[in-house]
Tab-separated table of C-alpha atoms in Angstrom:
chain	number	residue	atom	x	y	z
A	112	MET	CA	34.349	75.772	-225.704
A	113	THR	CA	34.524	73.154	-228.440
A	114	GLU	CA	31.846	70.524	-228.872
A	115	GLU	CA	34.303	67.876	-227.650
A	116	GLU	CA	34.977	69.889	-224.473
A	117	PHE	CA	31.253	70.390	-224.006
A	118	LEU	CA	30.584	66.638	-224.225
A	119	ALA	CA	33.483	65.844	-221.911
A	120	ARG	CA	32.078	68.211	-219.282
A	121	TYR	CA	28.643	66.732	-219.785
A	122	ARG	CA	30.051	63.325	-218.926
A	123	GLN	CA	31.599	64.814	-215.784
A	124	PHE	CA	28.306	66.408	-214.843
A	125	LEU	CA	26.375	63.155	-215.274
A	126	ASP	CA	28.994	61.387	-213.156
A	127	GLY	CA	28.575	64.011	-210.439
A	128	THR	CA	32.216	65.199	-210.697
A	129	LEU	CA	31.673	68.615	-212.308
A	130	ASP	CA	32.015	71.618	-209.962
A	131	ALA	CA	29.801	74.710	-209.872
A	132	GLU	CA	32.125	76.656	-212.183
A	133	GLY	CA	31.978	73.915	-214.772
A	134	ILE	CA	28.192	73.810	-214.579
A	135	ALA	CA	28.095	77.582	-215.113
A	136	GLU	CA	30.286	77.192	-218.223
A	137	LEU	CA	27.879	74.607	-219.592
A	138	HIS	CA	25.068	77.054	-219.024
A	139	ALA	CA	26.958	79.765	-220.876
A	140	TYR	CA	27.749	77.464	-223.796
A	141	GLN	CA	24.173	76.300	-224.310
A	142	ASP	CA	23.363	79.418	-226.384
A	143	GLU	CA	26.043	78.399	-228.899
A	144	MET	CA	25.035	74.754	-229.285
A	145	GLN	CA	24.421	73.649	-232.852
A	146	LEU	CA	23.336	70.017	-232.786
A	147	GLU	CA	21.745	68.228	-235.681
A	148	ASP	CA	18.339	66.669	-235.178
A	149	GLN	CA	18.483	63.016	-234.157
A	150	HIS	CA	15.894	60.289	-233.868
A	151	TRP	CA	15.380	58.057	-230.880
A	152	ARG	CA	16.751	54.555	-231.185
A	153	GLY	CA	14.302	52.025	-232.523
A	154	ASP	CA	11.259	52.304	-234.756
A	155	PRO	CA	8.367	53.002	-234.099
A	156	LEU	CA	9.603	55.095	-231.144
A	157	ALA	CA	10.549	57.795	-233.647
A	158	HIS	CA	10.156	60.972	-231.613
A	159	THR	CA	12.470	63.783	-232.728
A	160	ILE	CA	14.404	66.101	-230.413
A	161	THR	CA	16.079	69.151	-231.935
A	162	GLY	CA	19.160	71.018	-230.837
A	163	LEU	CA	16.917	73.967	-229.923
A	164	GLU	CA	14.857	71.782	-227.611
A	165	ILE	CA	18.053	70.498	-225.997
A	166	ALA	CA	19.223	74.051	-225.377
A	167	GLN	CA	15.849	74.970	-223.886
A	168	ARG	CA	15.919	71.965	-221.537
A	169	LEU	CA	19.465	72.791	-220.505
A	170	GLN	CA	18.554	76.393	-219.818
A	171	VAL	CA	15.535	75.437	-217.714
A	172	SER	CA	17.447	72.802	-215.775
A	173	MET	CA	20.433	75.027	-214.975
A	174	ALA	CA	18.232	77.912	-213.899
A	175	ARG	CA	16.953	75.795	-211.020
A	176	LYS	CA	18.267	75.871	-207.489
A	177	PRO	CA	20.921	73.309	-206.483
A	178	GLY	CA	18.229	71.066	-205.028
A	179	GLY	CA	16.529	70.976	-208.402
A	180	LEU	CA	19.608	70.154	-210.432
A	181	ARG	CA	19.394	66.473	-209.547
A	182	ARG	CA	15.756	66.375	-210.560
A	183	MET	CA	16.599	67.759	-213.967
A	184	ARG	CA	19.624	65.549	-214.499
A	185	TRP	CA	17.829	63.516	-217.132
A	186	ALA	CA	16.943	66.443	-219.356
A	187	ARG	CA	20.683	67.004	-219.647
A	188	ALA	CA	21.261	63.316	-220.170
A	189	VAL	CA	18.968	63.465	-223.189
A	190	ALA	CA	21.105	66.177	-224.726
A	191	ALA	CA	24.348	64.352	-224.029
A	192	CYS	CA	22.902	61.132	-225.366
A	193	ILE	CA	21.859	62.677	-228.638
A	194	ALA	CA	25.147	64.510	-229.075
A	195	LEU	CA	27.022	61.268	-228.515
A	196	GLY	CA	24.791	59.296	-230.880
A	197	ILE	CA	23.458	57.052	-228.089
A	198	GLY	CA	19.883	55.771	-228.235
A	199	VAL	CA	17.854	57.714	-225.691
A	200	SER	CA	15.702	54.767	-224.651
A	201	ALA	CA	18.750	52.584	-224.085
A	202	TYR	CA	20.536	55.322	-222.152
A	203	TYR	CA	17.728	55.632	-219.661
A	204	PHE	CA	17.679	51.894	-219.155
A	205	TRP	CA	21.426	51.550	-218.595
A	206	HIS	CA	22.284	54.647	-216.570
A	207	SER	CA	19.182	55.906	-214.770
A	208	HIS	CA	19.111	56.319	-210.995
A	209	VAL	CA	16.278	58.819	-210.836
A	210	ASN	CA	14.161	59.408	-207.727
A	211	THR	CA	10.577	58.746	-208.815
A	212	ASN	CA	8.482	59.567	-205.772
A	213	ARG	CA	5.637	61.722	-206.992
A	214	SER	CA	4.346	64.483	-204.795
A	215	GLY	CA	0.674	63.962	-204.011
A	216	ALA	CA	0.424	60.656	-205.908
A	217	PRO	CA	-1.181	57.731	-204.019
A	218	ALA	CA	1.330	55.082	-203.054
A	219	VAL	CA	0.927	51.782	-204.813
A	220	ALA	CA	0.491	48.806	-202.494
A	221	ARG	CA	3.981	47.446	-203.264
A	222	THR	CA	6.713	49.069	-205.331
A	223	SER	CA	9.335	46.382	-204.724
A	224	PRO	CA	9.058	42.585	-205.074
A	225	PRO	CA	6.808	41.185	-202.310
A	226	ALA	CA	8.409	39.334	-199.399
A	227	GLU	CA	7.349	35.816	-200.366
A	228	LYS	CA	9.174	32.489	-200.086
A	229	VAL	CA	10.650	29.698	-202.204
A	230	TRP	CA	8.794	26.485	-201.416
A	231	LEU	CA	9.899	22.862	-201.806
A	232	THR	CA	6.880	20.552	-202.002
A	233	LEU	CA	7.501	16.871	-201.188
A	234	ALA	CA	5.619	13.856	-202.562
A	235	ASN	CA	3.426	13.673	-199.437
A	236	GLY	CA	2.372	17.297	-199.826
A	237	ARG	CA	4.581	18.661	-197.067
A	238	LYS	CA	5.957	22.123	-197.851
A	239	ILE	CA	9.381	23.348	-196.758
A	240	SER	CA	10.351	27.007	-196.904
A	241	LEU	CA	13.764	27.139	-198.542
A	242	SER	CA	13.850	30.854	-197.821
A	243	ASP	CA	13.907	30.125	-194.074
A	244	ALA	CA	15.924	26.880	-194.007
A	245	GLY	CA	19.579	26.864	-193.039
A	246	LYS	CA	22.397	25.133	-194.899
A	247	GLY	CA	22.331	21.332	-194.846
A	248	VAL	CA	19.872	18.518	-195.586
A	249	VAL	CA	16.299	19.813	-195.759
A	250	ALA	CA	14.543	16.645	-197.008
A	251	GLN	CA	15.134	12.929	-197.661
A	252	SER	CA	13.013	10.545	-199.720
A	253	SER	CA	13.373	7.560	-202.057
A	254	GLY	CA	17.032	7.185	-201.168
A	255	THR	CA	17.924	10.786	-202.006
A	256	SER	CA	18.874	13.835	-199.961
A	257	ALA	CA	18.067	17.455	-200.760
A	258	GLN	CA	20.752	19.730	-199.349
A	259	LEU	CA	20.629	23.524	-199.237
A	260	GLN	CA	24.146	24.600	-200.234
A	261	ALA	CA	23.675	28.352	-199.939
A	262	LYS	CA	20.926	30.899	-200.301
A	263	GLY	CA	19.121	30.130	-203.534
A	264	GLN	CA	20.865	26.799	-204.263
A	265	LEU	CA	19.542	23.283	-203.611
A	266	THR	CA	21.345	20.044	-204.579
A	267	TYR	CA	19.894	16.535	-204.797
A	268	THR	CA	22.161	13.513	-204.255
A	269	GLN	CA	21.208	9.866	-204.571
A	270	ASP	CA	22.196	7.636	-201.651
A	271	ALA	CA	20.241	4.505	-202.579
A	272	THR	CA	17.715	3.301	-205.162
A	273	ALA	CA	14.043	2.966	-204.272
A	274	VAL	CA	11.423	1.036	-206.207
A	275	LYS	CA	9.874	4.278	-207.461
A	276	PRO	CA	11.245	7.791	-207.059
A	277	ASP	CA	9.158	10.396	-205.293
A	278	THR	CA	8.245	13.595	-207.115
A	279	ASN	CA	9.160	16.975	-205.662
A	280	SER	CA	8.485	20.496	-206.894
A	281	ILE	CA	10.038	23.899	-206.294
A	282	SER	CA	8.084	27.129	-206.671
A	283	THR	CA	9.647	30.590	-206.688
A	284	PRO	CA	7.778	33.740	-205.617
A	285	HIS	CA	7.756	37.106	-207.295
A	286	GLY	CA	11.073	38.846	-206.960
A	287	GLU	CA	13.278	35.805	-206.408
A	288	SER	CA	15.072	33.231	-208.568
A	289	PHE	CA	16.491	29.884	-207.449
A	290	ALA	CA	19.059	27.297	-208.607
A	291	LEU	CA	18.630	23.527	-208.378
A	292	THR	CA	21.035	20.652	-209.049
A	293	LEU	CA	19.303	17.374	-209.909
A	294	THR	CA	20.675	13.924	-209.045
A	295	ASP	CA	22.086	13.458	-212.567
A	296	GLY	CA	24.173	16.627	-212.164
A	297	SER	CA	21.984	18.784	-214.406
A	298	ARG	CA	21.405	22.322	-213.140
A	299	VAL	CA	18.180	24.307	-213.378
A	300	HIS	CA	17.873	28.039	-212.733
A	301	LEU	CA	14.265	29.029	-211.985
A	302	ASN	CA	13.114	32.556	-212.647
A	303	ALA	CA	10.625	34.325	-210.380
A	304	GLY	CA	7.027	33.089	-210.404
A	305	SER	CA	7.982	29.655	-211.770
A	306	THR	CA	7.476	26.017	-210.757
A	307	LEU	CA	9.529	22.940	-211.626
A	308	ARG	CA	8.232	19.419	-210.913
A	309	PHE	CA	10.789	16.598	-211.016
A	310	PRO	CA	11.569	13.093	-209.689
A	311	VAL	CA	14.066	12.989	-206.829
A	312	TYR	CA	16.161	10.720	-209.068
A	313	PHE	CA	15.940	9.626	-212.705
A	314	GLY	CA	15.471	6.126	-214.087
A	315	GLN	CA	17.748	4.377	-216.550
A	316	ASP	CA	15.800	5.274	-219.683
A	317	GLN	CA	14.675	8.879	-219.474
A	318	ARG	CA	14.804	12.132	-217.532
A	319	ASP	CA	11.525	14.058	-217.445
A	320	VAL	CA	10.742	17.341	-215.686
A	321	TYR	CA	7.742	19.679	-215.892
A	322	LEU	CA	7.974	23.463	-216.042
A	323	GLN	CA	5.606	26.356	-215.519
A	324	GLY	CA	7.170	29.781	-215.992
A	325	GLU	CA	10.803	30.301	-216.989
A	326	ALA	CA	13.992	28.337	-216.412
A	327	PHE	CA	17.499	27.911	-217.780
A	328	PHE	CA	18.733	24.314	-218.080
A	329	GLU	CA	22.311	23.052	-218.107
A	330	VAL	CA	21.815	19.390	-218.942
A	331	ASN	CA	24.438	16.851	-217.951
A	332	ALA	CA	25.269	14.712	-220.993
A	333	SER	CA	23.872	11.176	-221.236
A	334	ALA	CA	23.666	9.467	-224.613
A	335	THR	CA	21.223	6.827	-223.349
A	336	ARG	CA	18.902	9.017	-221.253
A	337	PRO	CA	17.337	11.994	-223.050
A	338	PHE	CA	16.415	14.942	-220.850
A	339	THR	CA	12.886	16.190	-221.583
A	340	VAL	CA	11.245	19.376	-220.330
A	341	HIS	CA	7.452	19.278	-220.601
A	342	VAL	CA	5.938	22.747	-220.912
A	343	GLN	CA	2.529	23.803	-222.188
A	344	GLU	CA	1.884	21.529	-225.210
A	345	GLN	CA	5.570	21.053	-225.993
A	346	ALA	CA	8.369	18.716	-225.033
A	347	ILE	CA	11.946	19.991	-225.354
A	348	GLN	CA	14.330	17.044	-225.642
A	349	ALA	CA	18.099	17.196	-225.126
A	350	LEU	CA	20.991	14.842	-224.457
A	351	GLY	CA	23.524	17.319	-223.098
A	352	THR	CA	23.056	21.009	-223.777
A	353	SER	CA	22.058	24.387	-222.340
A	354	PHE	CA	18.847	26.219	-223.168
A	355	ASN	CA	16.269	28.653	-221.807
A	356	ILE	CA	12.508	28.151	-221.765
A	357	LYS	CA	10.098	31.020	-221.137
A	358	ALA	CA	6.494	29.889	-220.803
A	359	PHE	CA	4.523	32.265	-218.608
A	360	ASP	CA	1.974	32.789	-221.368
A	361	PRO	CA	0.806	29.783	-223.456
A	362	ARG	CA	0.437	32.182	-226.399
A	363	GLY	CA	4.078	33.249	-226.219
A	364	THR	CA	6.270	30.267	-225.350
A	365	ARG	CA	9.963	30.720	-226.232
A	366	SER	CA	12.655	28.028	-226.242
A	367	THR	CA	16.168	29.357	-226.882
A	368	LEU	CA	19.259	27.206	-227.396
A	369	LEU	CA	22.703	28.295	-226.229
A	370	THR	CA	24.805	25.152	-226.751
A	371	GLY	CA	24.300	21.710	-228.280
A	372	ALA	CA	21.032	20.824	-229.993
A	373	VAL	CA	17.457	20.213	-228.874
A	374	HIS	CA	14.268	18.873	-230.399
A	375	VAL	CA	11.095	20.857	-229.779
A	376	VAL	CA	8.329	18.258	-230.033
A	377	MET	CA	4.747	19.360	-230.666
A	378	PRO	CA	1.578	17.411	-231.465
A	379	GLU	CA	1.908	17.979	-235.220
A	380	ARG	CA	5.587	18.598	-235.860
A	381	THR	CA	9.128	18.621	-234.466
A	382	LEU	CA	11.665	21.430	-234.714
A	383	VAL	CA	15.426	21.055	-234.327
A	384	LEU	CA	17.145	24.049	-232.757
A	385	HIS	CA	20.779	25.010	-233.182
A	386	PRO	CA	22.779	27.421	-230.972
A	387	GLY	CA	21.480	30.979	-231.180
A	388	GLN	CA	18.029	29.915	-232.394
A	389	GLN	CA	14.688	30.333	-230.692
A	390	ALA	CA	11.437	28.437	-231.199
A	391	TYR	CA	8.458	30.722	-230.678
A	392	PHE	CA	4.831	29.645	-230.257
A	393	ASP	CA	2.199	32.390	-230.498
A	394	GLY	CA	-0.743	30.174	-229.578
A	395	ALA	CA	-1.392	28.977	-233.118
A	396	HIS	CA	1.898	28.740	-235.024
A	397	PHE	CA	5.514	27.780	-234.375
A	398	THR	CA	8.401	29.662	-235.909
A	399	THR	CA	12.162	29.668	-235.491
A	400	ARG	CA	14.175	32.870	-235.389
A	401	PRO	CA	17.612	34.127	-234.330
A	402	ALA	CA	17.960	35.137	-230.681
A	403	ASP	CA	20.383	37.270	-228.681
A	404	THR	CA	21.290	34.759	-225.967
A	405	GLU	CA	22.728	37.477	-223.697
A	406	VAL	CA	19.369	39.222	-223.694
A	407	VAL	CA	17.472	35.953	-223.173
A	408	THR	CA	19.556	34.963	-220.136
A	409	ALA	CA	19.972	38.436	-218.596
A	410	TRP	CA	17.405	37.525	-215.929
A	411	MET	CA	19.941	35.080	-214.467
A	412	HIS	CA	22.235	38.044	-213.818
A	413	GLY	CA	19.565	40.145	-212.140
A	414	GLN	CA	18.361	42.185	-215.105
A	415	PHE	CA	15.432	42.709	-217.403
A	416	ALA	CA	16.789	42.914	-220.952
A	417	PHE	CA	14.889	43.745	-224.125
A	418	ASP	CA	15.928	43.872	-227.751
A	419	ASN	CA	13.251	45.403	-229.977
A	420	GLU	CA	10.641	43.893	-227.649
A	421	ARG	CA	6.924	44.679	-227.609
A	422	LEU	CA	6.119	47.141	-224.846
A	423	GLY	CA	3.346	44.799	-223.728
A	424	ASP	CA	5.905	42.010	-223.210
A	425	VAL	CA	8.282	44.374	-221.387
A	426	LEU	CA	5.509	45.211	-218.927
A	427	ALA	CA	4.546	41.544	-218.562
A	428	ASP	CA	8.102	40.685	-217.480
A	429	MET	CA	7.999	43.460	-214.895
A	430	GLN	CA	4.652	42.240	-213.624
A	431	HIS	CA	5.996	38.688	-213.179
A	432	TRP	CA	8.968	39.955	-211.193
A	433	TYR	CA	7.302	42.557	-208.998
A	434	GLY	CA	3.969	40.801	-208.497
A	435	ILE	CA	2.123	44.065	-209.097
A	436	GLU	CA	-0.696	44.335	-211.595
A	437	LEU	CA	0.133	46.576	-214.540
A	438	VAL	CA	-3.154	47.528	-216.156
A	439	HIS	CA	-3.084	48.362	-219.860
A	440	GLY	CA	-4.789	51.674	-220.513
A	441	THR	CA	-4.996	53.296	-223.930
A	442	GLY	CA	-2.359	53.276	-226.663
A	443	ASN	CA	-0.415	50.849	-228.809
A	444	PHE	CA	1.304	48.233	-226.627
A	445	ASN	CA	2.940	46.704	-229.723
A	446	ARG	CA	5.528	49.515	-229.792
A	447	ARG	CA	9.089	48.222	-229.539
A	448	PHE	CA	11.673	48.828	-226.873
A	449	THR	CA	15.367	48.083	-226.270
A	450	GLY	CA	17.393	48.299	-223.064
A	451	ARG	CA	18.172	46.882	-219.611
A	452	ILE	CA	16.844	47.452	-216.097
A	453	ASP	CA	18.113	45.993	-212.851
A	454	HIS	CA	15.751	43.488	-211.212
A	455	TYR	CA	16.040	44.936	-207.760
A	456	THR	CA	15.077	48.461	-208.703
A	457	HIS	CA	11.693	49.569	-207.376
A	458	ILE	CA	9.050	49.291	-210.043
A	459	GLU	CA	8.423	53.050	-209.963
A	460	ASP	CA	12.078	53.605	-210.891
A	461	ALA	CA	11.768	51.160	-213.772
A	462	LEU	CA	8.547	52.707	-215.045
A	463	LYS	CA	9.971	56.217	-214.712
A	464	ARG	CA	12.833	55.242	-217.000
A	465	LEU	CA	10.331	54.049	-219.563
A	466	GLU	CA	8.248	57.190	-219.087
A	467	LEU	CA	11.240	59.466	-219.633
A	468	THR	CA	11.645	58.098	-223.154
A	469	GLY	CA	8.234	59.526	-224.025
A	470	ALA	CA	6.828	56.067	-224.741
A	471	LEU	CA	4.319	55.876	-221.904
A	472	ARG	CA	2.799	57.433	-218.820
A	473	TYR	CA	1.918	55.596	-215.603
A	474	GLU	CA	-0.487	56.284	-212.757
A	475	LEU	CA	-0.244	54.752	-209.282
A	476	THR	CA	-3.250	53.453	-207.359
A	477	GLN	CA	-3.515	51.437	-204.155
A	478	GLN	CA	-4.078	48.168	-206.055
A	479	HIS	CA	-2.309	48.467	-209.380
A	480	ILE	CA	-0.487	50.678	-211.874
A	481	VAL	CA	-2.235	51.944	-215.005
A	482	ILE	CA	-0.050	52.269	-218.105
A	483	THR	CA	-0.952	54.586	-220.979
A	484	VAL	CA	1.077	54.410	-224.198
A	485	LEU	CA	1.669	57.813	-225.786
């Protein structure tokens, strides 16, 4: 069997289309494998796996009973990944569907996003569950109507002009995002665990909203009315543009521009962002840097996405989504990681994919999950 045939059959095996005879041939070929050593994608995750180790893993996995073959699928995936020149960490993120229930391990209180609700808070303090409301008008105030168009989408329309617009707010729970259309036609996509406060309609001079958490803005153009997002100690000003703001942690606020131009206004200085740039505040200093906008906005498409991201930040994003405390144990949480994970995967599945890269180990308790970096 040539190396090309071996890799082709590996792909079939990982897809679940290889029959028993083909699996036996793979087992027979493993003694002849000569693969050069490769390094895992991304520094400092520079663990080395040799061709000998791949052969040993293959031999162990194929010696198991049929019921065990599925459990060892990822040892084979490592070998195929390396042979194909694919980063191991990225492969686990993109293709893993492993069953992560651990025999004898205590079940964590919640392994999937908690069943909470999206709340609309009116100016008088009344709260409306948008998770329970049906399609149609859910609130009216100051000459405007708030209409639920579909699950996860609310639109404000202005019917008349009041002396002063009321202020509403929308808060999303863990595990759920939400889309909002303001009366000026601008759209806001709220990530999980976020709150947006806004007037039910805008005046003639300015458009101001207030954000806690993360949101993507598609601002309807208006040359005479700047659109300003107030977040932490910053104000992001735009006339007509699209941008993402991530501000869960005041020491790690990120404003990323996709189209147009925005001004990031701070107490001591103002930055101008251009498409593909990100303004980053670490709690003391502001910097601008290039950004992968597909990675930044992946949450809108139901994914976690990381590009050379600190492991500590990867875990923080998971914690925001799942609403489960991830306790930092020992190890270096500044190690970098790259890849994607689906939002709606149970957190144990997500953590298992990280664990399989050799970067960390996790332990389940009734209240939280303890992470140890290796």
